[in-house]
Short mmCIF file of C-alpha atoms in Angstrom, two decimals:
data_model
loop_
_atom_site.label_atom_id
_atom_site.label_comp_id
_atom_site.label_asym_id
_atom_site.label_seq_id
_atom_site.Cartn_x
_atom_site.Cartn_y
_atom_site.Cartn_z
CA UNK A 26 -12.76 3.96 -40.36
CA UNK A 27 -11.13 7.37 -40.44
CA UNK A 28 -8.04 8.15 -38.42
CA UNK A 29 -8.78 11.58 -36.90
CA UNK A 30 -6.00 13.30 -35.00
CA UNK A 31 -6.33 14.22 -31.30
CA UNK A 32 -3.91 16.57 -29.55
CA UNK A 33 -2.86 16.42 -25.90
CA UNK A 34 -5.59 18.75 -24.66
CA UNK A 35 -8.29 16.78 -26.46
CA UNK A 36 -6.99 13.59 -24.84
CA UNK A 37 -6.88 15.36 -21.49
CA UNK A 38 -10.51 16.44 -21.69
CA UNK A 39 -11.63 12.99 -22.86
CA UNK A 40 -9.79 11.36 -19.93
CA UNK A 41 -11.23 13.80 -17.39
CA UNK A 42 -14.74 13.22 -18.72
CA UNK A 43 -14.39 9.42 -18.56
CA UNK A 44 -12.90 9.75 -15.07
CA UNK A 45 -15.89 11.81 -13.86
CA UNK A 46 -13.69 14.84 -13.21
CA UNK A 47 -15.10 17.46 -15.59
CA UNK A 48 -18.17 17.71 -13.36
CA UNK A 49 -19.49 15.90 -10.33
CA UNK A 50 -21.90 13.11 -11.18
CA UNK A 51 -25.15 11.97 -9.61
CA UNK A 52 -24.41 8.28 -9.13
CA UNK A 53 -23.80 5.97 -6.21
CA UNK A 54 -20.33 5.07 -4.98
CA UNK A 55 -20.82 1.50 -6.25
CA UNK A 56 -21.84 2.74 -9.70
CA UNK A 57 -18.80 5.03 -9.84
CA UNK A 58 -16.37 2.33 -8.73
CA UNK A 59 -17.73 0.02 -11.42
CA UNK A 60 -17.66 2.74 -14.10
CA UNK A 61 -13.99 3.38 -13.26
CA UNK A 62 -13.23 -0.38 -13.42
CA UNK A 63 -11.95 -0.10 -9.87
CA UNK A 64 -9.87 2.41 -7.93
CA UNK A 65 -6.31 1.69 -6.85
CA UNK A 66 -6.37 1.33 -3.08
CA UNK A 67 -2.84 0.74 -1.82
CA UNK A 68 -3.93 2.71 1.24
CA UNK A 69 -7.48 2.57 2.65
CA UNK A 70 -8.38 6.28 2.51
CA UNK A 71 -7.53 7.58 -1.00
CA UNK A 72 -10.61 6.12 -2.78
CA UNK A 73 -12.85 8.15 -0.47
CA UNK A 74 -11.18 11.37 -1.62
CA UNK A 75 -11.31 10.17 -5.23
CA UNK A 76 -15.04 9.55 -5.01
CA UNK A 77 -15.66 12.84 -3.22
CA UNK A 78 -13.98 14.69 -6.12
CA UNK A 79 -16.12 12.81 -8.66
CA UNK A 80 -19.60 12.48 -7.15
CA UNK A 81 -22.32 14.92 -6.20
CA UNK A 82 -23.10 14.71 -2.48
CA UNK A 83 -20.65 11.90 -1.67
CA UNK A 84 -20.20 11.42 2.06
CA UNK A 85 -17.05 9.86 3.47
CA UNK A 86 -19.11 7.18 5.19
CA UNK A 87 -20.92 6.23 1.96
CA UNK A 88 -18.57 3.28 1.33
CA UNK A 89 -19.22 1.67 4.71
CA UNK A 90 -22.50 -0.05 3.78
CA UNK A 91 -21.45 -1.39 0.35
CA UNK A 92 -18.19 -2.69 1.79
CA UNK A 93 -19.95 -4.35 4.72
CA UNK A 94 -22.65 -5.94 2.57
CA UNK A 95 -20.00 -7.02 0.02
CA UNK A 96 -21.09 -5.00 -3.01
CA UNK A 97 -17.57 -3.55 -3.22
CA UNK A 98 -14.34 -5.01 -1.90
CA UNK A 99 -10.56 -4.61 -1.86
CA UNK A 100 -8.49 -7.21 -3.71
CA UNK A 101 -5.22 -7.42 -5.67
CA UNK A 102 -5.96 -6.98 -9.38
CA UNK A 103 -4.51 -4.79 -12.12
CA UNK A 104 -0.71 -4.52 -12.13
CA UNK A 105 -0.66 -6.73 -9.05
CA UNK A 106 -1.88 -3.84 -6.89
CA UNK A 107 -4.71 -3.57 -4.37
CA UNK A 108 -7.92 -2.19 -5.89
CA UNK A 109 -11.37 -1.26 -4.66
CA UNK A 110 -13.78 -2.90 -7.11
CA UNK A 111 -17.38 -4.04 -7.37
CA UNK A 112 -18.14 -7.64 -6.49
CA UNK A 113 -18.93 -8.39 -10.14
CA UNK A 114 -15.63 -6.92 -11.35
CA UNK A 115 -13.65 -8.81 -8.72
CA UNK A 116 -15.10 -12.07 -10.01
CA UNK A 117 -14.67 -11.15 -13.67
CA UNK A 118 -11.21 -9.57 -13.54
CA UNK A 119 -9.36 -11.81 -11.09
CA UNK A 120 -9.07 -14.83 -13.46
CA UNK A 121 -7.80 -12.52 -16.22
CA UNK A 122 -5.12 -10.96 -13.99
CA UNK A 123 -3.97 -14.32 -12.61
CA UNK A 124 -1.28 -14.63 -15.28
CA UNK A 125 0.32 -11.40 -14.01
CA UNK A 126 0.48 -12.73 -10.45
CA UNK A 127 1.74 -16.12 -11.62
CA UNK A 128 4.62 -14.30 -13.29
CA UNK A 129 5.83 -13.05 -9.90
CA UNK A 130 6.02 -16.67 -8.74
CA UNK A 131 8.58 -17.29 -11.49
CA UNK A 132 10.74 -14.35 -10.40
CA UNK A 133 14.10 -14.69 -8.60
CA UNK A 134 12.37 -13.97 -5.30
CA UNK A 135 10.49 -17.28 -5.61
CA UNK A 136 13.70 -19.31 -5.77
CA UNK A 137 13.50 -19.89 -2.02
CA UNK A 138 10.30 -21.87 -2.54
CA UNK A 139 11.89 -24.47 -4.82
CA UNK A 140 12.27 -27.15 -2.13
CA UNK A 141 8.75 -26.66 -0.79
CA UNK A 142 5.47 -28.25 -1.88
CA UNK A 143 3.86 -24.90 -2.68
CA UNK A 144 0.45 -26.35 -3.72
CA UNK A 145 0.21 -28.02 -0.31
CA UNK A 146 1.06 -24.76 1.46
CA UNK A 147 -1.48 -22.83 -0.62
CA UNK A 148 -4.18 -25.44 0.10
CA UNK A 149 -3.45 -25.24 3.82
CA UNK A 150 -3.52 -21.43 3.73
CA UNK A 151 -6.82 -21.50 1.86
CA UNK A 152 -8.37 -23.69 4.56
CA UNK A 153 -7.37 -21.54 7.50
CA UNK A 154 -8.23 -18.28 5.72
CA UNK A 155 -11.67 -19.60 4.82
CA UNK A 156 -12.20 -20.77 8.40
CA UNK A 157 -11.59 -17.22 9.62
CA UNK A 158 -10.11 -14.01 8.10
CA UNK A 159 -6.52 -13.65 9.25
CA UNK A 160 -3.80 -11.03 9.22
CA UNK A 161 -0.45 -11.57 7.52
CA UNK A 162 1.11 -11.99 10.97
CA UNK A 163 -1.39 -14.70 11.91
CA UNK A 164 -0.97 -16.44 8.56
CA UNK A 165 2.82 -16.28 8.87
CA UNK A 166 2.65 -17.87 12.32
CA UNK A 167 0.37 -20.67 11.11
CA UNK A 168 2.53 -21.45 8.08
CA UNK A 169 5.71 -21.25 10.14
CA UNK A 170 4.33 -23.77 12.59
CA UNK A 171 3.36 -26.17 9.81
CA UNK A 172 6.64 -25.71 7.82
CA UNK A 173 9.20 -24.67 10.45
CA UNK A 174 12.17 -24.91 8.08
CA UNK A 175 10.63 -22.64 5.44
CA UNK A 176 10.80 -18.85 5.16
CA UNK A 177 7.32 -18.06 6.52
CA UNK A 178 7.31 -14.49 5.17
CA UNK A 179 8.14 -15.79 1.70
CA UNK A 180 5.34 -18.34 2.03
CA UNK A 181 2.83 -15.61 2.86
CA UNK A 182 3.99 -13.68 -0.21
CA UNK A 183 3.46 -16.75 -2.39
CA UNK A 184 0.04 -17.45 -0.88
CA UNK A 185 -1.11 -13.89 -1.54
CA UNK A 186 -0.11 -14.29 -5.19
CA UNK A 187 -1.70 -17.73 -5.50
CA UNK A 188 -5.07 -17.09 -3.86
CA UNK A 189 -7.65 -14.38 -4.63
CA UNK A 190 -7.69 -12.73 -1.21
CA UNK A 191 -10.17 -10.08 -0.08
CA UNK A 192 -9.11 -7.55 2.54
CA UNK A 193 -12.21 -7.62 4.73
CA UNK A 194 -13.88 -4.70 6.58
CA UNK A 195 -13.53 -2.74 8.73
CA UNK A 196 -10.25 -2.19 6.85
CA UNK A 197 -11.02 0.25 4.05
CA UNK A 198 -13.90 2.02 5.83
CA UNK A 199 -13.33 5.71 6.51
CA UNK A 200 -12.37 6.34 10.13
CA UNK A 201 -12.03 2.64 10.96
CA UNK A 202 -8.79 1.26 12.30
CA UNK A 203 -7.36 -2.17 12.73
CA UNK A 204 -4.99 -4.62 11.09
CA UNK A 205 -5.70 -5.89 7.57
CA UNK A 206 -7.26 -9.37 7.51
CA UNK A 207 -7.95 -11.57 4.51
CA UNK A 208 -10.19 -14.36 3.34
CA UNK A 209 -10.71 -15.86 -0.10
CA UNK A 210 -12.85 -14.25 -2.76
CA UNK A 211 -14.89 -17.45 -3.11
CA UNK A 212 -15.76 -17.41 0.60
CA UNK A 213 -16.49 -13.68 0.75
CA UNK A 214 -18.81 -13.80 -2.28
CA UNK A 215 -20.21 -17.29 -1.74
CA UNK A 216 -23.40 -17.76 -3.75
CA UNK A 217 -22.72 -14.73 -5.97
CA UNK A 218 -23.29 -15.19 -9.71
CA UNK A 219 -19.89 -15.61 -11.35
CA UNK A 220 -19.59 -13.74 -14.68
CA UNK A 221 -17.66 -15.24 -17.58
CA UNK A 222 -14.15 -13.74 -17.66
CA UNK A 223 -13.74 -11.77 -20.89
CA UNK A 224 -10.57 -9.99 -21.89
CA UNK A 225 -12.53 -8.28 -24.68
CA UNK A 226 -15.00 -6.86 -22.16
CA UNK A 227 -12.10 -5.77 -19.97
CA UNK A 228 -10.51 -3.82 -22.85
CA UNK A 229 -13.83 -2.18 -23.77
CA UNK A 230 -14.43 -1.24 -20.14
CA UNK A 231 -10.94 0.26 -19.95
CA UNK A 232 -11.59 2.41 -23.03
CA UNK A 233 -14.85 3.59 -21.49
CA UNK A 234 -12.98 4.80 -18.40
CA UNK A 235 -9.60 5.87 -19.84
CA UNK A 236 -9.80 6.15 -23.63
CA UNK A 237 -8.92 6.98 -26.32
CA UNK A 238 -5.84 4.83 -25.76
CA UNK A 239 -3.08 2.85 -27.41
CA UNK A 240 -2.59 -0.88 -26.97
CA UNK A 241 0.40 -0.02 -24.75
CA UNK A 242 -1.87 2.08 -22.55
CA UNK A 243 -4.26 -0.82 -21.95
CA UNK A 244 -1.30 -3.06 -21.13
CA UNK A 245 0.11 -0.49 -18.70
CA UNK A 246 -3.21 -0.31 -16.84
CA UNK A 247 -3.84 -4.04 -16.67
CA UNK A 248 -0.34 -5.46 -16.42
CA UNK A 249 -1.22 -7.89 -19.24
CA UNK A 250 0.72 -8.28 -22.50
CA UNK A 251 -0.14 -9.22 -26.09
CA UNK A 252 -3.36 -7.22 -26.01
CA UNK A 253 -2.80 -6.09 -29.59
CA UNK A 254 -4.41 -9.36 -30.67
CA UNK A 255 -7.47 -8.56 -28.56
CA UNK A 256 -7.75 -5.02 -29.95
CA UNK A 257 -7.44 -6.44 -33.47
CA UNK A 258 -10.46 -8.67 -32.83
CA UNK A 259 -12.38 -5.70 -31.46
CA UNK A 260 -11.64 -3.36 -34.39
CA UNK A 261 -15.13 -3.64 -35.94
CA UNK A 262 -16.50 -2.25 -32.67
CA UNK A 263 -13.96 0.56 -32.28
CA UNK A 264 -13.08 3.94 -33.73
CA UNK A 265 -9.44 4.73 -34.51
CA UNK A 266 -7.74 8.09 -33.91
CA UNK A 267 -4.13 9.25 -34.07
CA UNK A 268 -2.19 11.23 -31.49
CA UNK A 269 0.25 14.01 -32.33
CA UNK A 270 3.03 11.44 -32.83
CA UNK A 271 0.93 9.38 -35.22
CA UNK A 272 0.22 6.52 -32.78
CA UNK A 273 -3.07 4.68 -33.16
CA UNK A 274 -5.60 5.44 -30.44
CA UNK A 275 -8.61 3.14 -30.04
CA UNK A 276 -11.92 4.18 -28.57
CA UNK A 277 -15.59 3.36 -28.25
CA UNK A 278 -17.45 5.07 -31.10
CA UNK A 279 -20.01 6.82 -28.89
CA UNK A 280 -17.77 7.64 -25.91
CA UNK A 281 -17.61 11.32 -24.88
CA UNK A 282 -14.77 13.35 -26.37
CA UNK A 283 -15.19 17.00 -25.30
CA UNK A 284 -13.32 19.63 -27.21
CA UNK A 285 -9.87 20.72 -26.01
CA UNK A 286 -11.30 24.00 -24.71
CA UNK A 287 -13.95 22.39 -22.50
CA UNK A 288 -13.69 23.98 -19.02
CA UNK A 289 -12.00 21.80 -16.40
CA UNK A 290 -12.54 22.75 -12.74
CA UNK A 291 -9.84 22.42 -10.11
CA UNK A 292 -9.86 18.98 -8.55
CA UNK A 293 -8.04 17.20 -5.72
CA UNK A 294 -6.78 13.77 -6.80
CA UNK A 295 -5.73 11.32 -4.06
CA UNK A 296 -2.55 9.28 -3.77
CA UNK A 297 -2.31 6.25 -6.09
CA UNK A 298 -5.26 7.38 -8.22
CA UNK A 299 -5.51 5.46 -11.50
CA UNK A 300 -5.88 8.79 -13.30
CA UNK A 301 -2.06 9.01 -13.23
CA UNK A 302 -1.24 5.30 -13.54
CA UNK A 303 -3.22 3.93 -16.44
CA UNK A 304 -1.38 5.06 -19.59
CA UNK A 305 2.04 4.29 -20.98
CA UNK A 306 2.22 7.93 -22.13
CA UNK A 307 0.90 10.07 -19.30
CA UNK A 308 1.51 13.45 -20.92
CA UNK A 309 -2.27 13.84 -21.33
CA UNK A 310 -2.48 14.48 -17.57
CA UNK A 311 1.03 15.14 -16.18
CA UNK A 312 4.29 16.44 -17.63
CA UNK A 313 7.50 14.41 -17.45
CA UNK A 314 9.03 17.03 -15.12
CA UNK A 315 6.09 16.93 -12.72
CA UNK A 316 5.87 13.15 -12.88
CA UNK A 317 9.33 12.90 -11.31
CA UNK A 318 8.06 14.92 -8.36
CA UNK A 319 4.86 12.92 -7.89
CA UNK A 320 6.18 9.36 -8.38
CA UNK A 321 8.69 8.64 -5.60
CA UNK A 322 11.55 6.14 -5.68
CA UNK A 323 9.91 4.03 -2.96
CA UNK A 324 6.69 3.50 -4.91
CA UNK A 325 4.55 6.23 -3.34
CA UNK A 326 2.32 8.16 -5.77
CA UNK A 327 1.64 11.50 -4.13
CA UNK A 328 -1.75 13.19 -4.01
CA UNK A 329 -2.05 15.87 -6.71
CA UNK A 330 -4.37 18.66 -7.72
CA UNK A 331 -5.48 19.70 -11.20
CA UNK A 332 -5.55 23.19 -12.70
CA UNK A 333 -6.97 23.47 -16.22
CA UNK A 334 -7.13 19.68 -16.23
CA UNK A 335 -3.41 18.98 -15.67
CA UNK A 336 -1.37 18.16 -12.57
CA UNK A 337 -0.17 21.47 -11.14
CA UNK A 338 1.13 20.44 -7.72
CA UNK A 339 0.76 18.13 -4.75
CA UNK A 340 -1.17 18.27 -1.50
CA UNK A 341 -1.42 16.55 1.86
CA UNK A 342 -3.53 16.74 4.98
CA UNK A 343 -1.87 17.18 8.36
CA UNK A 344 -3.68 16.40 11.61
CA UNK A 345 -2.60 17.65 15.02
CA UNK A 346 -4.52 18.00 18.30
CA UNK A 347 -7.90 17.73 16.59
CA UNK A 348 -7.05 20.36 13.95
CA UNK A 349 -6.57 19.60 10.25
CA UNK A 350 -4.58 21.50 7.64
CA UNK A 351 -4.68 20.95 3.90
CA UNK A 352 -1.24 21.93 2.66
CA UNK A 353 -1.03 22.73 -1.07
CA UNK A 354 2.41 22.69 -2.71
CA UNK A 355 2.32 24.20 -6.22
CA UNK A 356 4.92 23.36 -8.86
CA UNK A 357 4.38 26.82 -10.38
CA UNK A 358 2.48 29.98 -9.36
CA UNK A 359 -1.28 29.48 -9.27
CA UNK A 360 -3.34 32.17 -11.05
CA UNK A 361 -5.56 34.12 -8.68
CA UNK A 362 -8.89 32.71 -9.82
CA UNK A 363 -7.65 29.11 -9.63
CA UNK A 364 -6.01 29.79 -6.26
CA UNK A 365 -9.35 30.97 -4.87
CA UNK A 366 -11.08 27.92 -6.39
CA UNK A 367 -8.51 25.58 -4.82
CA UNK A 368 -8.93 27.24 -1.42
CA UNK A 369 -12.72 26.86 -1.63
CA UNK A 370 -12.53 23.27 -2.88
CA UNK A 371 -9.98 22.43 -0.20
CA UNK A 372 -12.18 23.87 2.53
CA UNK A 373 -15.09 21.75 1.29
CA UNK A 374 -12.87 18.66 1.26
CA UNK A 375 -11.80 19.20 4.86
CA UNK A 376 -15.40 19.80 5.97
CA UNK A 377 -16.54 16.59 4.30
CA UNK A 378 -13.66 14.45 5.53
CA UNK A 379 -13.26 15.89 9.04
CA UNK A 380 -16.58 17.43 10.12
CA UNK A 381 -15.68 17.16 13.80
CA UNK A 382 -12.28 18.88 13.57
CA UNK A 383 -11.75 21.71 16.02
CA UNK A 384 -10.25 23.84 13.25
CA UNK A 385 -9.71 23.45 9.51
CA UNK A 386 -7.20 25.39 7.41
CA UNK A 387 -6.05 25.48 3.79
CA UNK A 388 -2.48 26.72 3.36
CA UNK A 389 -0.40 27.26 0.23
CA UNK A 390 3.34 26.59 0.14
CA UNK A 391 5.67 28.71 -1.99
CA UNK A 392 5.76 27.49 -5.61
CA UNK A 393 8.83 25.56 -6.60
#
């Protein structure tokens, strides 16, 4: 194997291509979600924007049917965060990520559970959640009634770490409202073929969606550790590159790697998108200075937009009296051509997301 060197722009273009952001693709929402190995979904709406920016002709109601018929679902997976994934990936990935969630149960927060028979509480929670999907409030009340001397909120936290829980529709469907309710993955996908969990397949899938990447990058995305041993086993199936600092980057031999000068259109990236969360070194997509403005101290990852393939600012949508405004906040002045492209792309986003709005506007804040 030869160790070719890739600079930051080459890594940027490879990432954008794998993330379906160099051009819109003609694939279904389910196919895209599976290609991306899931989309972080801390809030229900961001994946819709993420798919709209990636797919040709995506409609904001296109996730309703696959969520209702259980082809895609929302479940806690990588890094212990809520993800929208295909049914197959939920079944394959959840056993691999279990060790990450088990680690939280050994944290100081779990000390309050020491005097409780946690397996009994988890078994009881499983039964009532499989009888009927329940909200955290309903589960807390049921556990509090059964174990009145225990911290019911802490019990719910432990149950959510111990059981593979699906957040059932209509939560997660565009325009739907209502409290989040959960049931177990086994109940939601009863009768579904269960794939063999494979950490090797998981690493290869990651490289297909985020590579070329270091071992540390794969660990950042998944939350798992000691993946160097897995990559070592996979070496005969990989190609090795080097970044500008000499670090080894692993990739699939035939994966797309556009040149550093490949054109990258402006794109709106939603809050919590894995584009910004899945590498230990994120300089291929966002500078350290801009990262401090996007990643907030309370765990919010703001929605961003890309100019020439890199994060250039943040955006948000404001709704008032049936009118919607897309407010763009640049970190630096936006060149005229890109400003026009952002305004046009923003207008299309508002039309797709809010077709019934009385008025739609795209406004730019002063750079800074």
